Coordinates of C-alpha atoms and ligand atoms in Angstrom, one line a residue:
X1 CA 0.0 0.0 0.0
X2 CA 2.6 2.4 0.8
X3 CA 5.0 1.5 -2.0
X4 CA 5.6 4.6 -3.8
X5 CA 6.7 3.4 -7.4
X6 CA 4.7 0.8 -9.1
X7 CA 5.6 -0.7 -12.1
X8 CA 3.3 -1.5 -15.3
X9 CA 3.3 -2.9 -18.5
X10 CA 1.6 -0.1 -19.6
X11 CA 4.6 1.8 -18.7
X12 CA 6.5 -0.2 -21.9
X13 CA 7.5 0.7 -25.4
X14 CA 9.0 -2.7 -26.7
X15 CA 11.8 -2.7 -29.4
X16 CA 11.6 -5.0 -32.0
X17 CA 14.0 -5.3 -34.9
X18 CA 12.7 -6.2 -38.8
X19 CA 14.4 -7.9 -41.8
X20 CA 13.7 -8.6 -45.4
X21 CA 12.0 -12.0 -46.0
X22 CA 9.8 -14.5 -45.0
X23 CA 10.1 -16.9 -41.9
X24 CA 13.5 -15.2 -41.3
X25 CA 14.1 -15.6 -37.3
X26 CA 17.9 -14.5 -36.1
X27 CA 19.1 -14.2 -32.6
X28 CA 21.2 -11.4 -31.9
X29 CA 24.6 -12.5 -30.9
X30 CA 25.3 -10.1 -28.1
X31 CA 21.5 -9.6 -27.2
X32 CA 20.7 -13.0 -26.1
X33 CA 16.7 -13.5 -26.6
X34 CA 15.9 -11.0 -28.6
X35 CA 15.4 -11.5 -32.6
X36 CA 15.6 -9.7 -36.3
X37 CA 12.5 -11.5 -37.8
X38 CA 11.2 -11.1 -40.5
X39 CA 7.9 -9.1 -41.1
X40 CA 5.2 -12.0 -40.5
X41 CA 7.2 -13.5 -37.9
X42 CA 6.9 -10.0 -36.1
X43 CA 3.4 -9.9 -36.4
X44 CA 3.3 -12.8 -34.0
X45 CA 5.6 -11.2 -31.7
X46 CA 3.3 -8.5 -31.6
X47 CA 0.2 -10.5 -31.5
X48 CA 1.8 -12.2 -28.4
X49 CA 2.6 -8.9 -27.0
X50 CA -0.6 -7.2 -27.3
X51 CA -2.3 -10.2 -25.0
X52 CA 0.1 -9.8 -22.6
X53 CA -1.0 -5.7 -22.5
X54 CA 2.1 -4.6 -23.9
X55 CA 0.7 -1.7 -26.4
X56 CA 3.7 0.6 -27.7
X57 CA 6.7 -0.6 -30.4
X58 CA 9.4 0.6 -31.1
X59 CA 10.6 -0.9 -34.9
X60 CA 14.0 -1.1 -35.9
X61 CA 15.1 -1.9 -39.7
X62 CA 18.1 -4.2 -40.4
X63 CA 19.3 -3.3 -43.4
X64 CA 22.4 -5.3 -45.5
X65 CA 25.4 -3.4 -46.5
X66 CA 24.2 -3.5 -50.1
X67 CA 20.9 -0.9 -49.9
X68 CA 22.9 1.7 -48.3
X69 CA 24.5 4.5 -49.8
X70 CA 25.6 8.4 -48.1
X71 CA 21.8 9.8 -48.8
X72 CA 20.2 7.0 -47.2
X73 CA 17.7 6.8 -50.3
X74 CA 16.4 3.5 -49.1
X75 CA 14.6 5.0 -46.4
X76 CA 12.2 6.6 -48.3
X77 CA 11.7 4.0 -51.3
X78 CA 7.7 3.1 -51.0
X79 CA 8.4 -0.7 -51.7
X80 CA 11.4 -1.0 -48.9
X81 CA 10.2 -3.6 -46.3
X82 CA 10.4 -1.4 -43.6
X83 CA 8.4 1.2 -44.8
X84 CA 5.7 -2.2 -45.8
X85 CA 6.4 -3.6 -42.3
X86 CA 5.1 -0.6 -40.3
X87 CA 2.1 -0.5 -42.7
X88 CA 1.3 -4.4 -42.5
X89 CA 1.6 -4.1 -38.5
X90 CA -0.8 -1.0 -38.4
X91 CA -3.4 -2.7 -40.7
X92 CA -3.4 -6.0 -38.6
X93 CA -3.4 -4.3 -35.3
X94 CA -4.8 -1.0 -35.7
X95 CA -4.9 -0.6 -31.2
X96 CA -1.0 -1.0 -31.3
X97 CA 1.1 2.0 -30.7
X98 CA 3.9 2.0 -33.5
X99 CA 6.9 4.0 -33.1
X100 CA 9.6 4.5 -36.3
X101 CA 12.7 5.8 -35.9
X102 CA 14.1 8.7 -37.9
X103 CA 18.2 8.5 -38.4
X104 CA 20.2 7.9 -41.5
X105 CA 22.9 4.7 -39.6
X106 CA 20.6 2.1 -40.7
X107 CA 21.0 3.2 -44.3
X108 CA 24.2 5.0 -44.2
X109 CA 27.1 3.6 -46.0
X110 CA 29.2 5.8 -43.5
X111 CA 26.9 4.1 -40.5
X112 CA 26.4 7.8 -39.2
X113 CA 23.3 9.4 -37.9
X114 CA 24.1 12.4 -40.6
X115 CA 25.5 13.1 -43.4
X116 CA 29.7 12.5 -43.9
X117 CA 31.6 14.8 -46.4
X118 CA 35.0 14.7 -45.7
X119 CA 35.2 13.3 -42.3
X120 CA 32.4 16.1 -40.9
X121 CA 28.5 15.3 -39.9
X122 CA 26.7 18.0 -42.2
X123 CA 24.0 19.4 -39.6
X124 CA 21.7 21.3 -41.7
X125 CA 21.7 19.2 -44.4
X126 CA 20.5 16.4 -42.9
X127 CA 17.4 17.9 -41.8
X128 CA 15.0 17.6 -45.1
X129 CA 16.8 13.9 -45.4
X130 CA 15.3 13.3 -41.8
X131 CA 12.1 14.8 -42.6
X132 CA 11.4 13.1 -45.7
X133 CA 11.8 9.9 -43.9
X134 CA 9.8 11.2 -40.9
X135 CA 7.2 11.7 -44.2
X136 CA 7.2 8.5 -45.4
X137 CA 7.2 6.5 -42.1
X138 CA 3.6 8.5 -40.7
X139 CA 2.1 7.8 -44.4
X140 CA 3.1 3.9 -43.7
X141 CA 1.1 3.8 -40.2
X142 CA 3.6 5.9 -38.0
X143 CA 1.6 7.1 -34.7
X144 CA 5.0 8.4 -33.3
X145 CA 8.0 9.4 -34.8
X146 CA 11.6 8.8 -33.1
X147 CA 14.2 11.2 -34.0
X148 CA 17.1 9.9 -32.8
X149 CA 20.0 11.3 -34.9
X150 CA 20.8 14.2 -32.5
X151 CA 21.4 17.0 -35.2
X152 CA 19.8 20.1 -33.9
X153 CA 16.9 21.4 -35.2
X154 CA 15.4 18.8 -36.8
X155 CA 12.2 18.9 -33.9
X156 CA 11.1 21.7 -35.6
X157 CA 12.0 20.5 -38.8
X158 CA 9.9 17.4 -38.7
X159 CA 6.9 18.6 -37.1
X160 CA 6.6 21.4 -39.6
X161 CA 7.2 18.9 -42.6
X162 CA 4.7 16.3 -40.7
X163 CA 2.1 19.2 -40.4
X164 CA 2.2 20.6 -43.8
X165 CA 1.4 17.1 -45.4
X166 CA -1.7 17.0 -43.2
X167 CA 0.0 14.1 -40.3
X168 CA -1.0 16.9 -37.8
X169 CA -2.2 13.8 -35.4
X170 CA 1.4 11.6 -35.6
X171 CA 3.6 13.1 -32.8
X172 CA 7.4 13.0 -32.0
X173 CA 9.2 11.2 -29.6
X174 CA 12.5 13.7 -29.4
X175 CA 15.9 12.0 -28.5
X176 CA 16.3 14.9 -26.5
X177 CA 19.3 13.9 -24.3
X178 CA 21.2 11.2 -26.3
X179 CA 24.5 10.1 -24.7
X180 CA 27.6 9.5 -27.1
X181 CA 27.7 5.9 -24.9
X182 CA 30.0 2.9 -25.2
X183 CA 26.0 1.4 -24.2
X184 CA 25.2 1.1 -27.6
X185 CA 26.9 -1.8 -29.2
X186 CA 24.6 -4.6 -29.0
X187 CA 22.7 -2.6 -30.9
X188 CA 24.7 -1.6 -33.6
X189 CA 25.7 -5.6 -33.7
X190 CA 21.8 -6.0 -34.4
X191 CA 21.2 -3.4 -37.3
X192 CA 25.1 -3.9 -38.5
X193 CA 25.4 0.4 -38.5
X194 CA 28.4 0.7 -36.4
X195 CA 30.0 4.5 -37.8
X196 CA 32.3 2.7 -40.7
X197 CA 34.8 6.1 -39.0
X198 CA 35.1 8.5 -36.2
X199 CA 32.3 8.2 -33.8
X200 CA 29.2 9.9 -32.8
X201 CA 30.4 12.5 -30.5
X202 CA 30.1 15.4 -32.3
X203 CA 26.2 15.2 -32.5
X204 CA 25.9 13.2 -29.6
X205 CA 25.7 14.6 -25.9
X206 CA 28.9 14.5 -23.6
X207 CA 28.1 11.7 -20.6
X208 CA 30.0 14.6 -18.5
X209 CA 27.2 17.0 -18.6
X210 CA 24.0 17.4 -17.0
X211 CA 23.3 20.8 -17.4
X212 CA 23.3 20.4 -21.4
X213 CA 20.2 18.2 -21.4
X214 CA 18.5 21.5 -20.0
X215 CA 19.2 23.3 -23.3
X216 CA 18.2 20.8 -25.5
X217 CA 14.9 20.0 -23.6
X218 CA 13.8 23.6 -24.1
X219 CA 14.6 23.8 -27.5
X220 CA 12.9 20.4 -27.8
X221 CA 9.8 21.7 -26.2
X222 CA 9.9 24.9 -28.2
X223 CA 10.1 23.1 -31.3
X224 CA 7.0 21.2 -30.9
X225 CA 8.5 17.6 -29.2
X226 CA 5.4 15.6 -27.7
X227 CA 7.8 13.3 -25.1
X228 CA 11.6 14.0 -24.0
X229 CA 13.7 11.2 -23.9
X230 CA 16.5 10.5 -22.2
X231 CA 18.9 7.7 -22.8
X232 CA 20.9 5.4 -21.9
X233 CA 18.7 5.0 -18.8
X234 CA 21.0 3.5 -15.9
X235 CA 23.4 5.5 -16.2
X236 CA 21.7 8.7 -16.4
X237 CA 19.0 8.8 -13.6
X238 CA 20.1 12.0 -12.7
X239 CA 19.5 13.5 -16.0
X240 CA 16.1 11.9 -15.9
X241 CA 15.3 13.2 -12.5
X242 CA 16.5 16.9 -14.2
X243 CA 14.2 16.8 -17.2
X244 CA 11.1 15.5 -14.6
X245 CA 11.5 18.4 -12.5
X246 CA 12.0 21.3 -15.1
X247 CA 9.6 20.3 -17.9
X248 CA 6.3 19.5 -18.5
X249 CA 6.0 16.9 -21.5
X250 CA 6.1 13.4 -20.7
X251 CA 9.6 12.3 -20.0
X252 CA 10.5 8.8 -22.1
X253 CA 14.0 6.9 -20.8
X254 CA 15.4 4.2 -23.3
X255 CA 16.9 1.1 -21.3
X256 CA 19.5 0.1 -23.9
X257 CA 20.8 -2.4 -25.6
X258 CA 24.3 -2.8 -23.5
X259 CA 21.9 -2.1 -20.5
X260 CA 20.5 -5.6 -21.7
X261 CA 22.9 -7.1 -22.3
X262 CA 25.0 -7.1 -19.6
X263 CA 22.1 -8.3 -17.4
X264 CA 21.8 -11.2 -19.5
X265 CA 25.4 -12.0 -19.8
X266 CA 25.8 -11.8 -15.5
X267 CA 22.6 -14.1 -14.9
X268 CA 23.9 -16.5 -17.7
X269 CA 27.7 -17.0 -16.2
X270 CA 25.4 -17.3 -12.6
X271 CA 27.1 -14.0 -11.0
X272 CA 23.2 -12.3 -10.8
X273 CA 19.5 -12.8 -10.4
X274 CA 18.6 -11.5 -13.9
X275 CA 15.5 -11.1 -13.1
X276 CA 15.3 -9.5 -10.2
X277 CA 18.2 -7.1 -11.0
X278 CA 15.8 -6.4 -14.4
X279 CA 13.2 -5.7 -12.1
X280 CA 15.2 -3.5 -9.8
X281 CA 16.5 -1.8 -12.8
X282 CA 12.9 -0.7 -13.8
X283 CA 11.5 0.3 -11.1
X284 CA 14.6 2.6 -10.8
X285 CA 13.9 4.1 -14.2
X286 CA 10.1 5.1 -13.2
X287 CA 11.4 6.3 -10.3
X288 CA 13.5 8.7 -11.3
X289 CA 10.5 10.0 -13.1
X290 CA 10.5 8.6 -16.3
X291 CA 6.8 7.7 -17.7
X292 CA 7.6 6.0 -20.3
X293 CA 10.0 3.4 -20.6
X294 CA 11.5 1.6 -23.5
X295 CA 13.4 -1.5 -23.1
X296 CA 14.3 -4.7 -24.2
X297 CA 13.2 -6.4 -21.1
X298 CA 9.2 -5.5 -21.6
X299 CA 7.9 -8.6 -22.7
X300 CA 9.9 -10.4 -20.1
X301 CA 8.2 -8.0 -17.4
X302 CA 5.0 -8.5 -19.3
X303 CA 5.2 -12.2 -18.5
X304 CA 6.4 -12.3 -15.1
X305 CA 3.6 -9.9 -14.2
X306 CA 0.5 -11.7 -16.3
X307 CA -1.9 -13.2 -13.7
X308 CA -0.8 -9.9 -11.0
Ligands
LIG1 N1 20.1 6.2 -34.5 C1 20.8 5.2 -33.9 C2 20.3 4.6 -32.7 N2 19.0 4.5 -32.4 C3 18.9 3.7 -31.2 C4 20.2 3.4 -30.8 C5 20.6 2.6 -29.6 C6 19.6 1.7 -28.9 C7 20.1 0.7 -28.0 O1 21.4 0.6 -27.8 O2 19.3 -0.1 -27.5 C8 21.1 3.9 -31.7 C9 22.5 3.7 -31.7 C10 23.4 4.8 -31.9 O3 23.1 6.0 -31.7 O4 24.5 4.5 -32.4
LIG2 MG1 18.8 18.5 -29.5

C-alpha cells in the first residue's frame, strides 16, 4: 500500500528489430533472446505482446550493406520492407502503438546518424533527409515518430514537414538527451550500422554533462516535441530526475541495448539474479521520473507480471 513506485506494462514501449523476408528468425549474438525477424514472424511477436497488455513498439530496420548508400535513399523508397512492415503491422493491429525511428545509420554507407563529407557530420543538411523519412514512415502507419539522430533542429523541422502534409495527429518522440555511450553496441551488432569512421560525438551529448540536457529540452519543447527522452537509462537517472523536474512533457527513458545485455550476460555466467536485477532496474527508471520506458526487457516483465 505504501510503495511509492509501481511498475506497469503499460509503462513499456517494446523494441523489435525487422528484416527482409519470410520466416526469417535470427538471434542477436550479443542480445541473447531477442530477434531480427522477418515481417510475419513480427506480427506474432506483436500478436503475443498485445495479450500480454504490452501496447507501444518501437521498430528497428536491419538493413544489409548492399541498400545503403551516403543519402540514405532507401529509407524513403515506397516498396522498402520497412516502410511495408510498419504498414502491415498498423493494418493488422490498428490498437498498437507504432513507433519508427528517424536517423540515416541504418541506411548510411558511413553508418552515421548524418550526413559525412569529408570526415564532418553536415547538420543542416541532414534535416530535409530526416524529414522526408519522418514523411514516409507516418504515411506507412507511424503514430509516433523517433528522431534519434541528434542534429539540432530537426524537432522543428519534422513537425513542420509532418504538419504541412496533413500528419498533424502523428507526434514526435525527441531523442532529446542522447549520450555518445560505449552502451550502444549490442545494438549496432543487431542493425550492423556501427560508424564505418570517427564516432558519434560530435552530435551526440557529452556523458560529462547534466546541465546540457536543459538546453536541449527547451529547445525540444519549443520546437514542438510531444515526449523527452533520455537515454541510456542507468546510467543517467540524474538526467532523468533533471528533465522530470523542469519540464512539462512526458519524460521517455530508453533502457538500452548494453543495458540488456550485460544483465543477461551476469545471470547467464550465474554472478546475478537477472531477473530481479531487471526488475530492480525498472522500477529505478520510473522512479527517477520517467513515464515512459523503452526497453528490451518488456515482454519479459509482461510475463512475469501476467496473472498480477
Ligand atoms: N540512430 C541510432 C540509434 N537508435 C537507437 C540506438 C541505440 C539503442 C540501443 O542501444 O538499444 C542507436 C545507436 C546509436 O546511436 O549508435
Ligand atoms: Mg537536441
Amino acid at each position: 500500500m505504501v510503495e511509492e513506485t509501481r511498475l506497469s506494462v503499460k509503462d513499456f514501449i517494446f523494441p523489435l528489430f525487422v528484416i527482409e523476408g519470410i520466416n526469417q528468425k535470427e538471434e542477436v549474438a550479443s542480445m541473447p533472446g531477442m530477434y531480427r525477424r522477418s515481417t510475419d514472424l513480427l506480427l506474432k511477436e506483436i500478436e503475443e505482446c498485445l495479450n500480454l497488455g504490452i501496447k507501444a513498439f518501437d521498430i528497428f530496420p536491419a538493413y544489409p550493406e548492399s541498400k545503403k548508400d551516403r543519402f540514405a535513399t532507401e529509407s524513403i523508397n515506397p516498396e522498402t520492407f520497412y516502410l511495408k512492415a510498419i504498414n502491415k503491422i498498423k493494418t493488422t493491429f490498428p490498437e498498437a502503438c507504432i513507433m519508427t525511428d528517424v536517423a540515416m545509420d541504418p541506411y548510411s554507407s558511413d553508418g552515421h546518424d548524418g550526413l559525412v563529407e569529408n570526415g564532418q557530420i553536415l547538420n543542416d543538411e541532414t534535416l530535409p533527409i530526416l524529414s522526408k523519412m519522418a514523411i514516409a514512415q507516418a504515411q506507412a502507419g507511424a503514430d509516433i515518430i523517433g528522431p534519434s539522430d541528434m542534429m539540432d533542429g530537426r524537432v522543428g523541422h519534422i513537425r513542420t514537414a509532418l504538419d504541412q502534409e496533413g500528419y498533424t495527429d502523428v507526434s514526435i518522440m525527441s531523442y532529446t538527451a542522447k549520450y555518445a555511450s560505449a552502451f550502444y553496441n549490442p545494438f549496432r551488432d543487431a542493425l550492423d550500422s556501427a560508424p564505418k569512421s570517427g564516432d558519434k560525438k560530435t552530435y551526440q551529448m557529452d556523458p560529462a554533462n547534466l546541465h546540457e540536457a536543459l538546453i536541449e529540452a527547451e529547445l525540444d519543447e519549443i520546437e514542438g516535441a510531444d515526449f523527452l527522452m533520455v537515454k541510456p537509462a542507468l546510467a543517467y537517472l540524474d538526467v532523468i530526475k533533471l528533465l522530470k523536474d523542469n519540464t512539462q512533457l512526458p519524460i521517455a527513458a530508453y533502457n538500452v541495448s548494453g543495458e540488456y545485455s550485460m544483465i543477461k550476460a551476469a545471470h547467464e555466467k550465474g554472478w546475478l539474479d537477472g531477473e530481479k536485477v531487471m526488475l530492480e532496474s525498472l522500477l529505478s527508471i520510473k522512479r527517477a521520473g520517467a513515464k515512459v520506458i523503452l526497453s528490451y526487457f518488456a515482454k519479459e516483465f509482461a510475463l512475469l507480471n501476467k496473472d498480477k
